[in-house]
Amino acid sequence: MTPFRALAVVHLQSTWNRLRKQMGTKGLIAFIIFMAAIAVSSLLPMLIGLGAVGYFVGAQLGDKDPERSIALAAFGFTLLTLFAGLLGGISSGSRQLPWETLRVFPVRDRTLFGAELFAGAGEAITLVELTALFVACLGAAIGAPSAAP
């Protein structure tokens, strides 16, 4: 097993153990149900809205003055990225592996950094942001099929 894979497994296992220890089995099931309800009631409408924005931006690419809609969409996506980055930075401070403890083991700094990036990519806020940007780009591709790659 490579050191990177071992560190990624440590991240996943420590998160799972922390959830089970703090919530118990019934609490974990309730948490999953609650998160599914949040996803359906808030994330789904957000994704539909971002898909519509992407579609309208894509549809205006063929107009005479598409710069305004593209600039507004780019500004919106930038705000979404900054907001999600801020939330991710605030919420992920406690999810890091203790670097001081891991310095005892013969693991390179680059491997530790890669494992931290990999674990951060699996956080909820990062997945929501990537999904939102994908849906907006998909809407733009549907709105302007000739501009899609």
PDB file of C-alpha atoms in Angstrom:
ATOM      1  CA  MET A   1       0.000   0.000   0.000  1.00  0.00           C
ATOM      2  CA  THR A   2       1.363   3.406  -0.940  1.00  0.00           C
ATOM      3  CA  PRO A   3       1.716   6.132   1.701  1.00  0.00           C
ATOM      4  CA  PHE A   4      -0.805   8.326  -0.144  1.00  0.00           C
ATOM      5  CA  ARG A   5      -3.447   5.601  -0.101  1.00  0.00           C
ATOM      6  CA  ALA A   6      -2.751   4.865   3.562  1.00  0.00           C
ATOM      7  CA  LEU A   7      -3.217   8.529   4.482  1.00  0.00           C
ATOM      8  CA  ALA A   8      -6.439   8.742   2.454  1.00  0.00           C
ATOM      9  CA  VAL A   9      -7.776   5.664   4.259  1.00  0.00           C
ATOM     10  CA  VAL A  10      -6.789   7.224   7.593  1.00  0.00           C
ATOM     11  CA  HIS A  11      -8.818  10.331   6.726  1.00  0.00           C
ATOM     12  CA  LEU A  12     -11.869   8.319   5.773  1.00  0.00           C
ATOM     13  CA  GLN A  13     -11.653   5.969   8.741  1.00  0.00           C
ATOM     14  CA  SER A  14     -11.113   8.767  11.268  1.00  0.00           C
ATOM     15  CA  THR A  15     -14.127  10.675   9.932  1.00  0.00           C
ATOM     16  CA  TRP A  16     -16.295   7.554  10.088  1.00  0.00           C
ATOM     17  CA  ASN A  17     -15.106   6.698  13.602  1.00  0.00           C
ATOM     18  CA  ARG A  18     -15.704  10.245  14.808  1.00  0.00           C
ATOM     19  CA  LEU A  19     -19.248  10.240  13.426  1.00  0.00           C
ATOM     20  CA  ARG A  20     -20.078   6.862  14.975  1.00  0.00           C
ATOM     21  CA  LYS A  21     -18.553   7.810  18.332  1.00  0.00           C
ATOM     22  CA  GLN A  22     -20.298  11.163  18.604  1.00  0.00           C
ATOM     23  CA  MET A  23     -23.689  10.181  17.180  1.00  0.00           C
ATOM     24  CA  GLY A  24     -24.100   6.467  17.635  1.00  0.00           C
ATOM     25  CA  THR A  25     -25.808   4.273  15.057  1.00  0.00           C
ATOM     26  CA  LYS A  26     -29.271   5.814  15.371  1.00  0.00           C
ATOM     27  CA  GLY A  27     -27.853   9.317  15.306  1.00  0.00           C
ATOM     28  CA  LEU A  28     -25.888   8.500  12.178  1.00  0.00           C
ATOM     29  CA  ILE A  29     -29.016   7.187  10.445  1.00  0.00           C
ATOM     30  CA  ALA A  30     -30.935  10.323  11.505  1.00  0.00           C
ATOM     31  CA  PHE A  31     -28.069  12.478  10.206  1.00  0.00           C
ATOM     32  CA  ILE A  32     -28.143  10.741   6.812  1.00  0.00           C
ATOM     33  CA  ILE A  33     -31.923  11.184   6.554  1.00  0.00           C
ATOM     34  CA  PHE A  34     -31.612  14.851   7.561  1.00  0.00           C
ATOM     35  CA  MET A  35     -28.891  15.474   4.981  1.00  0.00           C
ATOM     36  CA  ALA A  36     -30.972  13.780   2.267  1.00  0.00           C
ATOM     37  CA  ALA A  37     -33.903  16.062   3.129  1.00  0.00           C
ATOM     38  CA  ILE A  38     -31.635  19.122   2.966  1.00  0.00           C
ATOM     39  CA  ALA A  39     -30.272  17.973  -0.388  1.00  0.00           C
ATOM     40  CA  VAL A  40     -33.740  17.560  -1.870  1.00  0.00           C
ATOM     41  CA  SER A  41     -35.188  20.770  -0.413  1.00  0.00           C
ATOM     42  CA  SER A  42     -32.300  23.179  -0.997  1.00  0.00           C
ATOM     43  CA  LEU A  43     -29.613  21.738  -3.252  1.00  0.00           C
ATOM     44  CA  LEU A  44     -31.920  20.456  -5.968  1.00  0.00           C
ATOM     45  CA  PRO A  45     -33.608  23.862  -6.536  1.00  0.00           C
ATOM     46  CA  MET A  46     -30.186  25.542  -6.516  1.00  0.00           C
ATOM     47  CA  LEU A  47     -28.899  23.134  -9.153  1.00  0.00           C
ATOM     48  CA  ILE A  48     -32.013  23.640 -11.299  1.00  0.00           C
ATOM     49  CA  GLY A  49     -31.562  27.416 -11.031  1.00  0.00           C
ATOM     50  CA  LEU A  50     -27.886  27.253 -11.967  1.00  0.00           C
ATOM     51  CA  GLY A  51     -28.738  25.017 -14.910  1.00  0.00           C
ATOM     52  CA  ALA A  52     -31.275  27.606 -16.075  1.00  0.00           C
ATOM     53  CA  VAL A  53     -28.708  30.410 -15.711  1.00  0.00           C
ATOM     54  CA  GLY A  54     -26.231  28.382 -17.744  1.00  0.00           C
ATOM     55  CA  TYR A  55     -28.877  27.740 -20.403  1.00  0.00           C
ATOM     56  CA  PHE A  56     -29.747  31.437 -20.719  1.00  0.00           C
ATOM     57  CA  VAL A  57     -26.089  32.400 -20.933  1.00  0.00           C
ATOM     58  CA  GLY A  58     -25.536  29.758 -23.586  1.00  0.00           C
ATOM     59  CA  ALA A  59     -28.603  30.881 -25.509  1.00  0.00           C
ATOM     60  CA  GLN A  60     -27.294  34.470 -25.594  1.00  0.00           C
ATOM     61  CA  LEU A  61     -23.907  33.508 -26.986  1.00  0.00           C
ATOM     62  CA  GLY A  62     -25.280  33.908 -30.513  1.00  0.00           C
ATOM     63  CA  ASP A  63     -26.845  37.344 -29.860  1.00  0.00           C
ATOM     64  CA  LYS A  64     -25.255  40.648 -30.842  1.00  0.00           C
ATOM     65  CA  ASP A  65     -24.295  41.656 -27.264  1.00  0.00           C
ATOM     66  CA  PRO A  66     -23.623  38.517 -25.201  1.00  0.00           C
ATOM     67  CA  GLU A  67     -20.863  40.116 -23.109  1.00  0.00           C
ATOM     68  CA  ARG A  68     -23.233  41.445 -20.455  1.00  0.00           C
ATOM     69  CA  SER A  69     -24.851  38.089 -19.673  1.00  0.00           C
ATOM     70  CA  ILE A  70     -21.503  36.303 -19.771  1.00  0.00           C
ATOM     71  CA  ALA A  71     -19.990  38.885 -17.410  1.00  0.00           C
ATOM     72  CA  LEU A  72     -22.908  38.519 -14.967  1.00  0.00           C
ATOM     73  CA  ALA A  73     -22.679  34.728 -15.056  1.00  0.00           C
ATOM     74  CA  ALA A  74     -18.903  34.828 -14.561  1.00  0.00           C
ATOM     75  CA  PHE A  75     -19.384  37.206 -11.623  1.00  0.00           C
ATOM     76  CA  GLY A  76     -21.974  34.848 -10.126  1.00  0.00           C
ATOM     77  CA  PHE A  77     -19.714  31.822 -10.534  1.00  0.00           C
ATOM     78  CA  THR A  78     -16.831  33.746  -8.981  1.00  0.00           C
ATOM     79  CA  LEU A  79     -18.975  34.668  -5.985  1.00  0.00           C
ATOM     80  CA  LEU A  80     -20.077  31.040  -5.658  1.00  0.00           C
ATOM     81  CA  THR A  81     -16.458  29.903  -5.713  1.00  0.00           C
ATOM     82  CA  LEU A  82     -15.336  32.489  -3.167  1.00  0.00           C
ATOM     83  CA  PHE A  83     -18.273  31.747  -0.848  1.00  0.00           C
ATOM     84  CA  ALA A  84     -17.736  27.993  -1.057  1.00  0.00           C
ATOM     85  CA  GLY A  85     -13.999  28.431  -0.498  1.00  0.00           C
ATOM     86  CA  LEU A  86     -14.674  30.550   2.565  1.00  0.00           C
ATOM     87  CA  LEU A  87     -17.095  27.992   3.980  1.00  0.00           C
ATOM     88  CA  GLY A  88     -14.737  25.138   3.152  1.00  0.00           C
ATOM     89  CA  GLY A  89     -11.828  26.883   4.835  1.00  0.00           C
ATOM     90  CA  ILE A  90     -13.844  27.594   7.962  1.00  0.00           C
ATOM     91  CA  SER A  91     -15.358  24.129   8.230  1.00  0.00           C
ATOM     92  CA  SER A  92     -12.291  22.065   7.363  1.00  0.00           C
ATOM     93  CA  GLY A  93      -9.947  23.418  10.022  1.00  0.00           C
ATOM     94  CA  SER A  94     -10.722  20.546  12.370  1.00  0.00           C
ATOM     95  CA  ARG A  95     -10.665  17.835   9.710  1.00  0.00           C
ATOM     96  CA  GLN A  96      -6.951  17.854   9.083  1.00  0.00           C
ATOM     97  CA  LEU A  97      -4.635  15.098  10.134  1.00  0.00           C
ATOM     98  CA  PRO A  98      -2.275  16.054  12.958  1.00  0.00           C
ATOM     99  CA  TRP A  99       0.900  16.842  11.037  1.00  0.00           C
ATOM    100  CA  GLU A 100       3.013  16.826  14.172  1.00  0.00           C
ATOM    101  CA  THR A 101       1.993  13.237  14.891  1.00  0.00           C
ATOM    102  CA  LEU A 102       2.569  12.135  11.307  1.00  0.00           C
ATOM    103  CA  ARG A 103       6.057  13.652  11.231  1.00  0.00           C
ATOM    104  CA  VAL A 104       7.186  10.657  13.296  1.00  0.00           C
ATOM    105  CA  PHE A 105       6.501   8.330  10.363  1.00  0.00           C
ATOM    106  CA  PRO A 106       8.728   8.264   7.266  1.00  0.00           C
ATOM    107  CA  VAL A 107       6.264  10.076   5.011  1.00  0.00           C
ATOM    108  CA  ARG A 108       7.312  12.897   2.709  1.00  0.00           C
ATOM    109  CA  ASP A 109       5.718  16.330   3.030  1.00  0.00           C
ATOM    110  CA  ARG A 110       4.513  16.120  -0.558  1.00  0.00           C
ATOM    111  CA  THR A 111       2.612  12.909   0.217  1.00  0.00           C
ATOM    112  CA  LEU A 112       1.029  14.478   3.304  1.00  0.00           C
ATOM    113  CA  PHE A 113       0.014  17.533   1.309  1.00  0.00           C
ATOM    114  CA  GLY A 114      -1.470  15.365  -1.450  1.00  0.00           C
ATOM    115  CA  ALA A 115      -3.471  13.357   1.062  1.00  0.00           C
ATOM    116  CA  GLU A 116      -4.807  16.572   2.631  1.00  0.00           C
ATOM    117  CA  LEU A 117      -5.857  17.863  -0.799  1.00  0.00           C
ATOM    118  CA  PHE A 118      -7.483  14.539  -1.644  1.00  0.00           C
ATOM    119  CA  ALA A 119      -9.401  14.498   1.647  1.00  0.00           C
ATOM    120  CA  GLY A 120     -10.465  18.103   1.139  1.00  0.00           C
ATOM    121  CA  ALA A 121     -11.840  17.270  -2.305  1.00  0.00           C
ATOM    122  CA  GLY A 122     -14.261  14.822  -0.712  1.00  0.00           C
ATOM    123  CA  GLU A 123     -15.797  17.377   1.639  1.00  0.00           C
ATOM    124  CA  ALA A 124     -19.437  18.241   1.154  1.00  0.00           C
ATOM    125  CA  ILE A 125     -18.932  21.909   0.253  1.00  0.00           C
ATOM    126  CA  THR A 126     -16.404  21.027  -2.450  1.00  0.00           C
ATOM    127  CA  LEU A 127     -18.693  18.404  -3.959  1.00  0.00           C
ATOM    128  CA  VAL A 128     -21.655  20.826  -3.944  1.00  0.00           C
ATOM    129  CA  GLU A 129     -19.600  23.521  -5.632  1.00  0.00           C
ATOM    130  CA  LEU A 130     -18.243  21.201  -8.310  1.00  0.00           C
ATOM    131  CA  THR A 131     -21.731  19.848  -8.982  1.00  0.00           C
ATOM    132  CA  ALA A 132     -23.146  23.380  -9.212  1.00  0.00           C
ATOM    133  CA  LEU A 133     -20.479  24.481 -11.682  1.00  0.00           C
ATOM    134  CA  PHE A 134     -20.949  21.305 -13.735  1.00  0.00           C
ATOM    135  CA  VAL A 135     -24.729  21.860 -13.954  1.00  0.00           C
ATOM    136  CA  ALA A 136     -24.242  25.514 -14.966  1.00  0.00           C
ATOM    137  CA  CYS A 137     -21.755  24.509 -17.674  1.00  0.00           C
ATOM    138  CA  LEU A 138     -24.089  21.739 -18.839  1.00  0.00           C
ATOM    139  CA  GLY A 139     -26.901  24.297 -19.129  1.00  0.00           C
ATOM    140  CA  ALA A 140     -24.631  26.566 -21.169  1.00  0.00           C
ATOM    141  CA  ALA A 141     -23.727  23.641 -23.434  1.00  0.00           C
ATOM    142  CA  ILE A 142     -27.412  22.855 -23.968  1.00  0.00           C
ATOM    143  CA  GLY A 143     -28.152  26.548 -24.664  1.00  0.00           C
ATOM    144  CA  ALA A 144     -25.351  26.829 -27.223  1.00  0.00           C
ATOM    145  CA  PRO A 145     -24.567  23.380 -28.594  1.00  0.00           C
ATOM    146  CA  SER A 146     -22.229  24.768 -31.245  1.00  0.00           C
ATOM    147  CA  ALA A 147     -20.035  26.366 -28.540  1.00  0.00           C
ATOM    148  CA  ALA A 148     -19.778  23.164 -26.484  1.00  0.00           C
ATOM    149  CA  PRO A 149     -16.561  21.173 -26.721  1.00  0.00           C
TER     150      PRO A 149
END
